[in-house]
Amino acid sequence: MTHASDNSDQAPTEPRALLECDVVMAGGITSGIIYPGAIAMIARRYSFHSIGGTSVGAIAAAVTAAAEYGRRTGRHPHAFRQLEELPATLGEKADDGYSRLFHLFTPEPQTAPLLALLTPLLGRGGHLRRIFHVFSVSLSTWQVAMPLALAGGTGLAALIVLAADGYPFLFLVGLIATMAFMLVVWLAMLAIMAAYRWLPAWRRNGYGICTGNFAPHDVTGAGKPPFQALTPWLNHVVQAAAGRDDNGPPLTFGDLWNAGPDSTAVADGPSPSEPRSIDLAMIASDISRHRMVQLPFIETPSPLYVEIEMLRRYFPPSIVNGMVERAGSYDERVEVRADVIRLPRPQDLPVVFGARLSLSFPVLLSAVPLLTPDFSKKDAAGRIPLRPVWFSDGGLTSNFPIHFFDSPIPSRPTFCFNLIPFDAEAPIVDTGETGADQEGTSEWVLPETRKPIAQPRDPARMAASRPKAPPSGDPRPGEAVWGFVSMAKGNWVSPVPFTAFDTAPGAGILPFFQTLLNTARFWSDNQMLIAPGVRDRVVNIALRDDEGGLNLDMSSDTIADLHRRGQAAGLLISARFDPEARQDPETGAANEEIFANHRWVRYRNFMAAFEDLSRRFARARRLSDRAAAHRGESLLDDMIAGRAKEKLGYPAPRSAQDFYRAATDDLEQLALKMAAATQADSNATFDRPRAFGTDQRRRPPGAAPRPKMRLRLRPLVNNDPREETADPPDLPGQA
């Protein structure tokens, strides 16, 4: 059996011999290069059951799910080897000097000038160099070059006259005035072109520079596969990993649910309510209604339709044909349009469609326009009309959906990958909770804080410090790459990454506003990063100053460096949760498996939260009935029994009234019983306070995990039947 610390590149082909895991991947655009190496390392020891991601993490999730499908069905037993080769492939150069990664984002002709202007701004170099690059690119547009040439020509003629007449001072003044005039003309023409041509074209293109489906023209690479746009490339990678032909039926979410060597095809497709062999989930943002949505169960709060022509603009023919063939049924109340289909059912939705919906990075990639019924209106025939609803990048609402696949007491680990920007830090800190009855440890800050990942803008994280050629094979103990990877162990904590925007050079205006935006985007995800029972399953990976985001033209050395960090992260998190791993891949010391501690902490967290919730329920029931009696309204027991004098929505079925009453009383009595036990013995609680007095480092024996977790009611973001109703536990006497 291959262990996480081995140097073998042989991926097991028998899934049943592997441990099970779930995985969640954060967004980050081009920094997603990290994921293939990490997933390939994990795949040696684990099979993937539930897979989730946002933005570029959704693309990585789609390819991971396809590779697991290929391995599990036997269609492509070595799919994860192919996955590990992706970064090197994306770094291949075309004849024009740009990489395959760059050409994935080929713009449509009408928006090409915007990308040409944007690319120099994203490159390396100082501000003056970037401005010069933008200037040189803008000269390729005659609408800018001609007025600039006229302004320069007029000024040059005047300068020649002044020089000939012998006015050196006026010549100098004229030279300065000419340069200033040319600058004003240049800026004015850029503004005019942007306002009247480029930005309107960007809007018509779905508020994006490229749809991701426009093929690069006149781009070749000797002896290399054809260079493709993003969506056709993704379709090729997904289909190949799944052991399918590019032009064949697209891999669907239902195919994943029904994967396995013994699975049989179901004529009507697998049921969404049945157990799933491979469960893939992605986040997108419904920007028309300012909300998060989760794929493939996206039809909430209303049905979704799509124009066939829009599909043709955004997706390759095989995806379009597959969606048209499996179109959903029209709601009989909705207007019928020949050019519009209803989205296929969740089990019939192509995986590539979901990934593209999640990866719609604002400005660069076009948002995806779908249609939904406008129930507030009716046409002349009494039908409900359809109106547009736009979907953009999932990272706008949840860039790191760490909550995916959570369980009160997990049966398998959920591996999570978090990307740390260059101006942020991710140290590891000892909480002092290393033992059940220990009050703390003498070493409060661990050596991990001296890693480059623990220091924002550390010199070792600069692009200039990048190794020219990363070592081959698996990352070895003590290798420099481990300075870019950190992971909390057991009860240690990885604080929410600090962003050092206040130490940025210059006026700091852009870093300040970028930090404000990221706070609005990431606050919810970051709240979870420090939670006990969550923080120990997150591996942090540091980025250099020229990586991630919209750095589309990364060099092959940059891509190889990112890939190396992904391999290290995958090896580390695999070993930490593997009971048979003998060696810690980072240090070479004996490995300490942490899944048992992880399960125990999650159990304690859940029970403490449940204890708190039950107490609040018991107290609220009494207070609510007392207030109802004061107002002359029906009590809760009257409502349960159907004796309420008020008109109630969602009444209890008559046959269930006894169950409602008994279950409500049982929960209240359980809360009272636990409260009485705690009063009699302060140890009789799942939620023992954390600290004595003001010394936060002192722990009473058996203190509860902190920060405190709270159970609360929130509406689902999808219509997944397996999330609406949990499977009941096995009852006594059942197998």
PDB file of N, CA and C in Angstrom, residues 14 43 120 148 234 275 297 350 365 387 506 583 653:
ATOM      1  N   GLU A  14      -7.757   0.460  -7.366  1.00  0.00           N
ATOM      2  CA  GLU A  14      -8.859  -0.233  -6.704  1.00  0.00           C
ATOM      3  C   GLU A  14      -9.422   0.650  -5.595  1.00  0.00           C
ATOM      4  N   ALA A  43      -5.088  11.431  -3.840  1.00  0.00           N
ATOM      5  CA  ALA A  43      -5.718  10.304  -4.541  1.00  0.00           C
ATOM      6  C   ALA A  43      -4.945   9.013  -4.392  1.00  0.00           C
ATOM      7  N   PRO A 120      -1.028  44.460 -19.539  1.00  0.00           N
ATOM      8  CA  PRO A 120       0.164  45.127 -18.996  1.00  0.00           C
ATOM      9  C   PRO A 120       0.001  45.565 -17.546  1.00  0.00           C
ATOM     10  N   LEU A 148      -3.634  61.380 -31.456  1.00  0.00           N
ATOM     11  CA  LEU A 148      -2.358  61.592 -30.776  1.00  0.00           C
ATOM     12  C   LEU A 148      -1.295  62.036 -31.780  1.00  0.00           C
ATOM     13  N   LEU A 234     -11.904  22.976 -20.631  1.00  0.00           N
ATOM     14  CA  LEU A 234     -12.443  22.316 -19.442  1.00  0.00           C
ATOM     15  C   LEU A 234     -13.268  21.099 -19.832  1.00  0.00           C
ATOM     16  N   PRO A 275     -28.777   7.831  -2.151  1.00  0.00           N
ATOM     17  CA  PRO A 275     -27.348   8.027  -1.841  1.00  0.00           C
ATOM     18  C   PRO A 275     -26.534   8.210  -3.119  1.00  0.00           C
ATOM     19  N   PHE A 297     -28.349  21.927  -7.594  1.00  0.00           N
ATOM     20  CA  PHE A 297     -29.741  22.215  -7.218  1.00  0.00           C
ATOM     21  C   PHE A 297     -29.909  23.726  -7.161  1.00  0.00           C
ATOM     22  N   PRO A 350     -24.959  19.123 -17.046  1.00  0.00           N
ATOM     23  CA  PRO A 350     -23.529  18.832 -17.278  1.00  0.00           C
ATOM     24  C   PRO A 350     -22.645  19.453 -16.205  1.00  0.00           C
ATOM     25  N   LEU A 365     -14.380  37.425 -17.056  1.00  0.00           N
ATOM     26  CA  LEU A 365     -15.249  36.403 -17.633  1.00  0.00           C
ATOM     27  C   LEU A 365     -16.704  36.850 -17.589  1.00  0.00           C
ATOM     28  N   ARG A 387     -37.960  36.689 -17.294  1.00  0.00           N
ATOM     29  CA  ARG A 387     -37.079  37.848 -17.184  1.00  0.00           C
ATOM     30  C   ARG A 387     -35.656  37.379 -16.900  1.00  0.00           C
ATOM     31  N   GLY A 506       3.513  53.289  -0.894  1.00  0.00           N
ATOM     32  CA  GLY A 506       2.729  54.321  -1.557  1.00  0.00           C
ATOM     33  C   GLY A 506       1.592  54.839  -0.694  1.00  0.00           C
ATOM     34  N   GLN A 583       5.286   8.478   8.707  1.00  0.00           N
ATOM     35  CA  GLN A 583       6.206   9.610   8.730  1.00  0.00           C
ATOM     36  C   GLN A 583       5.494  10.900   8.371  1.00  0.00           C
ATOM     37  N   PRO A 653     -50.730  17.962  11.260  1.00  0.00           N
ATOM     38  CA  PRO A 653     -51.692  16.932  10.847  1.00  0.00           C
ATOM     39  C   PRO A 653     -52.333  16.287  12.081  1.00  0.00           C
TER      40      PRO A 653
END
